[in-house]
Backbone as a ProteinNet text record, in pm:
[ID]
protein_1_A
[PRIMARY]
MAEEISTNFEAFNEHLSKEQDKREEIRTIVRELEQTGREIMTVLNAIHQGSGIKEVPQICKRSRELFQTVRSKIALLAAAFPVDEYYRFHDHWKYGIQRLAFSASLIIFLEHERLATREEVAELLGVTVKKSDGFHIDLEDFLHGVLSLGNELSRLAVNSVTSGDYSRPIRISAFMGELNSGFRLLNLKNDSLRKRFDGLKYDIKKIEEVVYDISIRGLRPAAQDGKADPFVETAAAQGEK
[TERTIARY]
6505.6	6467.6	6526.6	6525.7	6580.9	6731.3	6798.3	6953	6974.4	6882.3	6890.3	6889.5	6770.5	6740.6	6867.7	6921.3	7030.3	7156.7	7178.7	7293.2	7274.6	7158.9	7121.1	7144.8	7100.2	7116.7	7263.3	7338.2	7481.2	7543.2	7504.8	7558.8	7524.2	7393.2	7330.9	7427.2	7449.1	7522	7667.4	7722.3	7873.6	7870.8	7748.9	7761	7733.7	7658.2	7621.2	7753.5	7818.4	7936.1	8049.3	8067	8155.5	8122.1	7989.2	7939	7967.4	7943.7	7966.4	8109.4	8190.5	8335.9	8387.8	8327.8	8365.5	8324.4	8197.4	8150.4	8225.5	8260	8347.7	8473.7	8540.6	8675.6	8656.1	8549.5	8515.3	8503	8418.3	8394.9	8521.9	8603	8731.1	8817.5	8825.3	8899.9	8834.6	8704.9	8639.1	8652.2	8644.9	8683.1	8810.8	8910.5	9049.9	9045.2	8975.5	8972.8	8898.8	8796.3	8727.4	8809.2	8894.5	9002.4	9103.4	9147.2	9232.7	9159.1	9034.5	8952.1	8948.9	8920.3	8916.2	9043	9151.4	9279.4	9302.2	9259.4	9266.5	9188	9060.9	8978	9038.1	9119.9	9181.3	9290.4	9363.4	9466.9	9405	9289	9230.8	9159.4	9115.7	9064.8	9154.9	9271.3	9374	9353.3	9302.2	9274.1	9185.1	9117.2	9018.4	9083.1	9212.5	9269.4	9377.8	9365.5	9474.6	9527.5	9650.5	9716.8	9701.5	9591.1	9579.1	9561	9500.3	9482.4	9599.9	9708.1	9838.7	9915	9859.5	9939.6	9870.2	9790.6	9711	9799	9905	9995.9	10041.7	10085	10140.4	10038.3	9925.9	9801.2	9755.6	9756.4	9709.2	9821.3	9947.4	10055.8	10039.7	10019.9	10013.5	9899.8	9782	9658	9682.1	9749.1	9772.2	9865.8	9943.2	10031.7	9944.6	9856	9765.9	9686.5	9654.9	9584.3	9650.7	9801.6	9862.4	9808	9783.3	9714.3	9592	9495.9	9371.5	9382.2	9477	9495	9524	9590.8	9650.8	9534.6	9450.6	9329.3	9225.8	9196.4	9108.1	9157.6	9289.3	9335.4	9301.8	9316.4	9275.7	9126.9	9052.6	8899.4	8868.2	8922.9	8906.9	8930.1	9028.6	9066.8	8977.8	8893.8	8806.8	8683.4	8644.4	8544.2	8557.2	8473.3	8495.7	8441.9	8500.4	8485.8	8335.9	8253.7	8109.8	8013.6	8083.7	7988.3	8008	8061.2	8074.2	7945.3	7822.1	7715.7	7637.7	7687.8	7645.1	7687.4	7811.5	7867.9	7872.2	7834.7	7847.8	7811.5	7703.3	7661	7755.3	7850	7951.2	8047	8076.5	8187.1	8125.6	8009.3	7973	7983.2	7949.8	7952.3	8096.5	8178.7	8329.6	8384.9	8348.7	8389.9	8346.2	8219.5	8156.8	8244.6	8277.6	8358.4	8505.6	8555.2	8680.4	8685.9	8583.6	8553.4	8537.1	8470.1	8458.9	8603.5	8683.8	8816.9	8898.9	8891.5	8973.6	8929.3	8790.4	8751.2	8795.7	8785.9	8835.5	8979.9	9070.6	9198.2	9221.6	9157.6	9182.8	9129.3	9014.2	8973.6	9066.1	9109.9	9206.6	9345.8	9384.7	9499.2	9475.9	9358.5	9335.2	9209.7	9119.1	9009.5	8911.1	8890.1	8800.9	8744.9	8640.1	8570.8	8671	8683.2	8764.1	8674.5	8725.1	8678.5	8654	8558.4	8543.6	8676.4	8747.2	8873	8970.6	8975.1	9089.9	9061.4	8938	8910.7	8950.7	8912.4	8928.5	9082.3	9169.8	9300.4	9362.9	9304.7	9359.3	9316.8	9203.4	9164.9	9223.9	9279.1	9341.9	9243.9	9135.9	9036	9006.4	8893.8	8860.9	8724.4	8675.8	8539.2	8461.2	8515.9	8457.4	8402.9	8270.7	8212.9	8274.8	8315.1	8370.9	8501.4	8565.7	8689.3	8684.9	8563.2	8532.3	8521.1	8616.6	8614.4	8630.1	8532.5	8533.2	8458.2	8466.9	8390.8	8251.4	8139.3	8018.1	7982.8	7911	7881.5	7796.8	7711.6	7632.3	7709.3	7809.7	7897.5	7986.2	8035.6	8118.8	8044.7	7913.5	7826.2	7798.1	7773.7	7762.5	7874.3	8006.1	8118	8133.4	8099.4	8109.5	7999.8	7881.1	7797.3	7838	7908.5	7964	8051.2	8114.6	8199.4	8123.6	7987.6	7921.5	7925.2	7910.2	7922.1	8057.6	8165.6	8294.2	8339.8	8304.1	8341.9	8274.8	8152.6	8077.6	8151.2	8215.5	8279.6	8423.3	8475.4	8614.8	8582.8	8474.4	8453.2	8451.2	8369.9	8381.7	8513.9	8591.9	8720.9	8832.1	8809	8897.4	8897.1	8769.6	8752	8821.1	8806.8	8873.6	9022.3	9069.9	9227.2	9264	9169.9	9211.5	9212	9155.8	9160.1	9027.9	9012.6	8872.3	8835.5	8943.2	8911.2	8866.5	8903	8869.4	8723.8	8641.3	8499.2	8433.6	8489.3	8431	8451.7	8573.6	8596.2	8528.3	8506.6	8422.5	8280.4	8224.7	8091.5	8068	8169.2	8153.3	8156.5	8237.8	8243.4	8116.3	8074.1	7946.6	7828.4	7821.1	7725.7	7724.7	7852.8	7870.5	7830.2	7864.9	7840.2	7685.9	7620.5	7473.9	7407.2	7457.5	7407.9	7424.5	7533.3	7570.7	7468.1	7448.9	7359.8	7228.6	7180.8	7037.7	7015.4	7127	7112.6	7096.6	7100	7088.9	6950.3	6901	6773.9	6797	6801.9	6844	6715.9	6730.1	6634.8	6661.1	6787.9	6827.2	6769.9	6692	6628.1	6732.4	6837.2	6929	7017	7047.7	7132.1	7044.8	6915.8	6825.5	6818	6793.8	6780.9	6925.6	7029.8	7155.9	7175.4	7131.4	7149.8	7051.4	6932.7	6828.6	6885.6	6992	7049.6	7158.8	7206	7307.3	7273.5	7162.4	7103.5	7140.1	7143.4	7169	7326.3	7394.5	7535.7	7578.3	7508.1	7525.9	7488	7368.4	7322.3	7417.9	7468.3	7574.8	7687.1	7737.1	7858.9	7826.3	7701	7645.8	7651.7	7609.8	7604	7742.5	7841.9	7979	8026.7	8002.7	8043.5	7971	7851.9	7771.4	7837.5	7861.8	7905.3	8039.4	8142.6	8280.9	8248.7	8147.8	8134.9	8081	7974.2	7923.2	8020	8121	8221.3	8342.1	8329.4	8442.4	8571.1	8547.3	8672.6	8686.7	8595.5	8601.5	8695.3	8793.3	8896.6	8834.9	8890.3	8842.5	8826.1	8720.7	8714.2	8820.1	8889	9001.2	8953.5	8829.7	8782.1	8698.1	8703.5	8655	8506.1	8438.8	8301.4	8257.3	8135.1	8086.5	8047.4	8072.1	8049.5	7896	7818.1	7673.5	7649.2	7723.9	7680.7	7696.5	7795.1	7797.7	7684.3	7645.4	7540.7	7413.3	7391.8	7263.9	7253.6	7368.9	7382.1	7355.3	7419.3	7388.8	7245.1	7189.9	7057.6	6947.7	6995.4	6911.5	6937.2	7055.9	7084.3	7013.7	6986.3	6911.4	6764	6708.3	6561.8	6521.6
12473.3	12434.2	12504.9	12643	12737.2	12696.3	12666.2	12644.6	12511.6	12417.6	12286.4	12284	12361.7	12376.3	12435.6	12548.2	12627.4	12533.5	12446.3	12359.2	12251.4	12207.2	12104.3	12161.4	12282.2	12352.4	12401.1	12418.3	12447.2	12330.2	12203.7	12079.4	12044	12099.3	12065.9	12148	12273.4	12363	12328.5	12278	12209.3	12099.2	12017.1	11888.7	11942	12043.6	12088.7	12141.2	12234.7	12289.6	12194.1	12093.6	11985.4	11925	11887	11834.3	11917.8	12037.5	12134.3	12141.6	12140.9	12156.5	12026	11904.8	11782.7	11777.4	11824	11827	11927.7	12032.7	12134.1	12070.3	11996	11937.5	11831.4	11769.2	11661.9	11729.4	11824	11914.8	11956.4	12010.5	12060.1	11960	11835.2	11719.9	11680.5	11681.9	11638.6	11727.8	11852.1	11961.6	11935.7	11906	11871.8	11753.8	11647.1	11519.6	11529.2	11613.9	11642.6	11712.3	11805.5	11876.3	11780.2	11697.3	11582.2	11497.2	11479.8	11394.4	11467.3	11605	11673.2	11673.9	11679.9	11673.1	11534.5	11436.8	11298.9	11300.7	11345.2	11344.9	11450.4	11543.3	11633.2	11548	11481.1	11394.3	11288.7	11212.9	11102	11156.1	11285.5	11349.8	11355.7	11344.9	11356.4	11235.9	11126.6	11014.9	11057	11156.4	11218.5	11317.2	11353.7	11460.3	11422.5	11457.1	11433.7	11291.5	11264.4	11142	11068.5	11120.1	11061	10904.8	10852.6	10710.3	10640.5	10684.3	10622.1	10658.3	10731.7	10770.2	10708	10615.1	10559.9	10508.9	10445.8	10390.6	10508.8	10610.2	10718.4	10798.5	10820.3	10879.5	10801	10669.2	10597.1	10602.2	10612.9	10610.4	10750.4	10864.8	10982.2	10993.7	10941.3	10928.1	10840.8	10734	10645.6	10726.5	10806.9	10875.3	10990.9	11045.1	11124.3	11060.7	10931.2	10870.1	10845.6	10879.4	10879.6	10985.3	11098.8	11207.3	11174.8	11097.8	11046.9	10972.7	10885.2	10789.8	10871.1	10970.9	11037.1	11132.7	11186.2	11255.6	11161.2	11049.3	10956.4	10917.2	10889.7	10861.4	10973.3	11098.8	11200.9	11203.3	11163.8	11169	11046.4	10934.6	10816.3	10848.3	10938.3	10963.5	11072.6	11132.9	11241.9	11194.6	11076.6	11028.9	10886	10824.9	10695.7	10594.2	10480	10371	10354.4	10342	10309	10424.7	10542.5	10648.7	10672.5	10581.6	10605.5	10657	10577.6	10630.2	10749.4	10795	10909.6	11042.6	11023.7	11130.5	11104.1	10991.3	10936.8	11036.6	11108.6	11209.5	11314.8	11331.8	11443.4	11389.3	11277.7	11230.5	11129	11082.2	10973.1	11020.6	11149.9	11175.1	11176.2	11242.4	11238.7	11107.8	11015.9	10870.2	10810.5	10822.8	10762.8	10826	10951.2	10999	10937.3	10913.1	10848.1	10705.6	10643.5	10491	10499.1	10578	10601	10593.5	10708.1	10725.1	10610.2	10535.6	10413	10301.9	10281	10179.1	10220.2	10349.7	10387.5	10356.8	10380.8	10360.8	10202	10125.4	9968.2	9914.4	9988.8	9947	9970.4	10095.9	10139.2	10055.9	10003.1	9937.9	9783	9735.2	9592.2	9544.1	9654.7	9631.5	9534.2	9538	9464	9548.8	9498.5	9555.9	9546.7	9669.3	9660.6	9589.9	9524.7	9472.6	9578.8	9556	9651.9	9656.3	9538.2	9526	9610	9612.4	9685.9	9833.8	9879	10027.6	10067.5	9981.9	10018.4	10019.3	9932.5	9937.4	10065.1	10110.8	10233.3	10357.2	10347.4	10460	10454.4	10340.6	10319.2	10287.6	10222.5	10189.7	10039.4	9989.8	9852.6	9837.3	9698	9676.4	9625.7	9618.4	9577.7	9683	9686.8	9783.7	9789.3	9666.7	9658.3	9728.1	9763.8	9823.1	9984	10025.6	10169.6	10236.4	10309.9	10374.2	10263.3	10246.1	10158.1	10201.4	10150.7	10197.4	10118.4	10191.3	10135.8	10069.2	9963.6	9895.1	9982.2	10055.2	10142.2	10249.3	10297.5	10406.1	10351.8	10219.2	10152	10132.7	10086.6	10056.6	10189.3	10300.1	10426.2	10473.1	10445.2	10469.9	10387.6	10256.8	10166.1	10213.6	10250.1	10297.3	10419	10497.9	10623.6	10592.2	10463.6	10434.5	10436.5	10412.1	10421.4	10543	10648.2	10781.9	10799.3	10770.1	10792.6	10703.5	10580.8	10482.1	10504.1	10561.8	10600.2	10706.4	10796.3	10906.5	10863.6	10766.3	10710.7	10628.3	10565.5	10494	10593.5	10697.3	10802.7	10850.6	10888.2	10955.9	10851.8	10723.4	10624.1	10608.5	10632	10623	10747.1	10853.3	10981.1	10966.9	10880	10863.3	10744.4	10674	10571.7	10437.2	10426.3	10297.6	10245.4	10153.6	10100.1	9971.9	9914.7	9793.8	9825.2	9959.6	9960.4	9972.5	10047.8	10060.1	9925.6	9819.1	9690.3	9631.1	9646.4	9582.4	9651.6	9784.1	9862.8	9804.7	9799.6	9756.7	9619	9520.6	9391.4	9402.7	9494.3	9503.7	9569	9659.7	9732.9	9637	9529.6	9438.7	9362.1	9322.9	9232.2	9298	9432.9	9513.7	9526.9	9545.7	9572.1	9444	9325.1	9189	9164.3	9214.8	9202.5	9271.7	9393.9	9478.5	9432.3	9374.4	9322.9	9202.9	9148.7	9035.9	9103.8	9226.1	9295.2	9335.9	9331.1	9382.4	9518	9619.9	9757.8	9835.5	9845.7	9920.7	10063.2	10104.5	10243.5	10307.8	10413	10492.6	10558.6	10631.9	10691.3	10599.1	10482.7	10379.4	10317.4	10288.7	10238.4	10329.8	10454.2	10553.1	10567.3	10556.6	10571.3	10438.2	10338.4	10209.5	10213	10274.2	10297.5	10378.7	10475.5	10558.2	10485.9	10378.1	10299.8	10257.5	10232.2	10180.2	10297	10411.2	10533	10512.2	10492.5	10478.9	10377.4	10254.8	10139.7	10168.3	10229	10260.3	10348.7	10442.7	10523.4	10443.9	10357.5	10274.3	10182.4	10125.8	10036.5	10120.1	10240.5	10311.7	10341.4	10358.9	10387.3	10246.3	10136.5	10001.1	9986.1	10001.6	9987.9	10078.8	10200.3	10294.8	10247.1	10209.1	10156.3	10020.3	9941.1	9821.5	9840.9	9932.2	9951.8	10030.1	10093.7	10172.6	10090.6	9958.2	9865.6	9888.5	9956.4	9996.5	9894.4	9804.7	9712	9616.1	9586.1	9487.6	9344.6	9260.9	9120.3	9044.6	8972.5	8878.4	8776.4	8757.1	8665.1	8518.3	8506.4	8379.5	8324	8402.2	8351.2	8383.4	8422.5	8453.5	8571.4	8568	8668	8788.2	8909.5	9024.2	9055.4	9053.8	9075.7	9223	9307.6	9448.1	9459.6	9397	9390.9	9324.7	9195.7	9131.6	9205.1	9280.9	9358.2	9473	9536.9	9651.7	9601.2	9468.3	9414.2	9372.6	9316.6	9282.4	9411.6	9515.6	9631.8	9693.4	9675.1	9730.2	9648.3	9533	9439.7	9464.5	9527.7	9548.3	9656.7
13052.7	12918.2	12802	12803.2	12702.9	12691.1	12801.1	12788.1	12741.5	12746.1	12707.7	12540.9	12497.4	12365.9	12288	12355.3	12300.1	12286.5	12378	12385.2	12263.7	12259.7	12142.4	11993.5	11994.1	11859.6	11835.9	11927.4	11914.8	11858.1	11909.2	11862.1	11721.7	11698.2	11559.7	11444.6	11508.4	11417.2	11389	11493	11486.7	11396.5	11394.1	11312.9	11163.2	11138.4	11008.3	10951.9	11028	10982.9	10946.3	11018	10989.5	10853.5	10842.1	10722	10598.5	10616.5	10492.5	10461.8	10563.2	10544.3	10466.5	10501.7	10431	10299	10264.8	10138.7	10051.9	10105.9	10027.6	10003.6	10078.3	10057.3	9952.3	9952.5	9848.8	9703.7	9690.8	9588.9	9525.7	9607.5	9546.7	9492.1	9559.8	9493.2	9355.9	9359.2	9251.4	9122.8	9150	9054.8	8989.5	9067.9	9028.5	8940.9	8992.1	8923.5	8787.8	8782.2	8661.2	8549.4	8614	8521.9	8461.4	8533.6	8477	8374	8397.3	8324.1	8171.2	8182.7	8050.9	7985.2	8046.3	7991.4	7916.4	7985	7905.1	7784.7	7798.2	7669.3	7562	7605.6	7500	7428.7	7508.8	7439.7	7354.2	7401.8	7324.4	7198.7	7195.9	7090.2	6967.7	6995.3	6876.6	6788.3	6822.2	6723.5	6616	6629.7	6522.3	6437.7	6458.4	6396.2	6293.5	6177.4	6088.4	6074.2	6129.9	6136.2	6260.4	6343.1	6466.4	6470.2	6364.9	6365.2	6366.6	6302.7	6302.9	6428.9	6524.6	6633.5	6763.3	6737.4	6841.4	6972.6	6940.3	7052	7138.8	7071	7143.7	7219.5	7164.9	7224.2	7353.4	7342.7	7457.3	7562.1	7532.5	7617.7	7696	7629.7	7695.8	7786.7	7745.3	7825	7953	7946.8	8062.7	8150.9	8109.1	8206.5	8292.9	8224.1	8295.7	8403.9	8375.9	8483	8608.8	8618.2	8741.3	8831.6	8769.8	8847.3	8893.5	8811.5	8850.7	8981.1	8976.7	9094	9210.2	9209.5	9329.8	9383.3	9288.6	9334.3	9392.3	9340.9	9398.9	9530.1	9552.1	9679.3	9783.3	9753.5	9838.1	9863.5	9762.5	9774.2	9872.6	9853.8	9942.4	10086.4	10097.6	10247.5	10313.5	10235.3	10283.5	10359.6	10360.6	10415	10483.2	10565.3	10616.2	10513.7	10520.9	10415.1	10391.5	10514	10498.9	10442.1	10402.9	10369.6	10221.4	10138.6	9994.6	9928	9951.9	9879	9940.6	10042.3	10100.5	10020.8	9963	9894.9	9740.8	9703.8	9568.6	9453.9	9479.5	9380.2	9338.4	9438.8	9404.7	9287.7	9283	9191.8	9086.3	9091.8	8997.7	8842.7	8819.7	8668.6	8614.2	8709.2	8687.1	8668.5	8754.6	8748.2	8615.1	8584.5	8446.4	8325.6	8334.5	8226.3	8224.5	8335.6	8340.1	8303.6	8343.8	8308.7	8151.7	8093.8	7941.7	7893.8	7932.8	7885.1	7904.1	8007.9	8038.7	7940.2	7918.9	7826.2	7685.4	7640.4	7507.7	7492.5	7587	7582.3	7563.7	7630.1	7620.7	7494.9	7441	7304.8	7193.7	7203.4	7105.7	7108.3	7228.9	7240.4	7202.8	7237.5	7201.8	7135.6	7101.4	7025.6	7085.6	7220.1	7283.4	7393.4	7463.1	7582	7710	7781.8	7888.7	8010.1	8090.4	8222.3	8313.1	8404.5	8515.2	8609.1	8614.7	8691.6	8634.9	8495	8429.2	8446.9	8429.3	8439.7	8590.6	8692.1	8832.3	8847.3	8794.9	8816	8754.7	8637.2	8582.9	8660.4	8729.9	8823.3	8954	8987.5	9121.9	9224.3	9193	9289.4	9276.8	9344.8	9346.9	9293.7	9284.7	9236.2	9367.8	9478.7	9590.3	9690.7	9710.8	9798.1	9944.7	9972.2	10112.8	10133.5	10008.8	10015.1	10022.3	10033.1	10028.8	9891.9	9861.6	9715.9	9606.4	9532.4	9437.6	9306.7	9198.1	9074.4	9089.7	9096.1	9115.1	8965.6	8967.8	8851.1	8750.7	8775.3	8704.7	8642.6	8729.1	8668.8	8560.6	8574.4	8481.9	8349.9	8362.7	8243.6	8171.9	8242.4	8174.3	8086.3	8149	8084.8	7946.5	7965	7847.2	7736	7792.7	7683.7	7604.9	7670.5	7598.4	7492.4	7489.3	7375.9	7236.6	7233.7	7118	7033.1	7087.4	7021.7	6968.9	7050.1	7018.4	6911.3	6914.5	6808.3	6670.4	6692.4	6552.8	6490	6571.6	6517.6	6477.4	6523.2	6481.8	6351.1	6343.2	6216.7	6090.8	6114	6005.5	5966.2	6075.3	6054.9	6008.7	6039	5988.2	5824.3	5787.8	5635.7	5567.5	5646.8	5586.7	5583.4	5683.9	5686	5594.4	5541	5432.1	5518.6	5634.3	5708	5695.9	5590.6	5566.4	5643.7	5708.3	5785.9	5929.1	5983	6114.7	6143.6	6044.1	6078.2	6078.3	6003.8	6000.3	6152.9	6190.8	6327.6	6431.1	6422	6524	6506.4	6395.1	6373.8	6442.3	6435.5	6486.4	6635.3	6695.7	6838.3	6888.8	6831.5	6873.8	6868.5	6776.8	6767.8	6887.6	6932.6	7038.7	7170.2	7176.8	7294.1	7318.6	7208.2	7196.7	7258.8	7213.8	7242.5	7391.4	7441.4	7581.4	7673.4	7633.6	7710	7714	7605.8	7602.5	7693.3	7747.9	7853	7999.2	7999.6	8130.6	8163.7	8285.7	8322.8	8373.6	8300.1	8326.7	8408.9	8536.1	8603.6	8629.8	8616.9	8636.1	8503.9	8533.3	8414.1	8322.1	8380.5	8302.9	8213.1	8286.7	8212.1	8103.9	8126	8011.2	7898.6	7937.7	7827	7747.1	7816.8	7746.4	7651.5	7703.1	7620.9	7499.1	7530.9	7412.3	7295.4	7329.5	7229.5	7155.2	7207.9	7144.2	6999.5	6971.4	6844.7	6737.8	6772.6	6672.5	6652	6740	6730.2	6625.9	6652.4	6573.9	6427.6	6417.5	6264.4	6198.9	6272.8	6200.3	6152.3	6236.8	6205.1	6083	6088.2	5981.7	5843.6	5852.1	5736.5	5683.6	5764.7	5714.8	5653.8	5711.3	5654.2	5528.3	5510.7	5397.9	5287.2	5312	5222.7	5169.8	5253.5	5192.3	5109.2	5147.9	5068.9	4935.3	4921.4	4790.2	4700.9	4757.8	4694.3	4641.3	4689.3	4669.8	4751.3	4861.2	4941.5	5067.7	5077.6	5200.3	5164.1	5255.1	5235.2	5221	5133.9	5116.5	5241.7	5267.7	5374.4	5364.2	5477.8	5482.8	5497.1	5536.9	5555	5421.1	5325.9	5204.6	5181.6	5288.5	5294	5223.6	5160.1	5073	5161.9	5117.9	5193.2	5189.2	5305.5	5309	5263	5282.5	5249	5093.4	5028.5	4883.1	4822.6	4869.9	4826.1	4818.4	4943.9	4956.6	4848.1	4831	4734.5	4594	4569.2	4429.4	4418	4512.8	4488.5	4478.3	4545.9	4523.7	4377.7	4328.6	4198.6	4088.3	4110.1	4013.4	4003.7	4102.9	4111.9	4011.5
[MASK]
+++++++++++++++++++++++++++++++++++++++++++++++++++++++++++++++++++++++++++++++++++++++++++++++++++++++++++++++++++++++++++++++++++++++++++++++++++++++++++++++++++++++++++++++++++++++++++++++++++++++++++++++++++++++++++++++++++++++++++++++++

């Protein structure tokens, strides 16, 4: 009996040791992946510095080049565990992937001023959107990344005005309004995702304040479609009271 118990526990110990080794291998790769993610954000933060607004194409190009390293690290990560064990280890990398999804979404917005698709972000990361393929970008991780755009774009709206670009905040405001409407269509059951969405209204409010400010100062570019500026009309109405 004692020998049988000893044999069983030796087997348990071997299993736990292998499990620990696998998790440590994953943690090492994730640390390297997150470091590359920080390097990408350092490059992207240049849009807020001095003439950064005018250098957006070059900044995006340098950021995309760093995603080559991201793809190689994720390939190592995907090879570190069986295809069907993705969610068993998901907690190790989900925050890093969310930040990378944000960076990828920001690059695509800066390049095209539209919302990145999940497929575009997956391609930049070198992954897929299908669970059956193993390492993929989880939908909630993608949505977390998209929601992080709010804070960054509200900051960009402010810095655009400082750089003399008065039309960009207006385009950002329109985009954020559409993004907000899109998220309202979702039934968000994930607590952290719902809380993050709840915070989006503060980012939108900050952007609207920037647009309102440039409007009442007469800095807002004339509407090309001939429509009246609602912000100017509001300001005028308040002044008549």
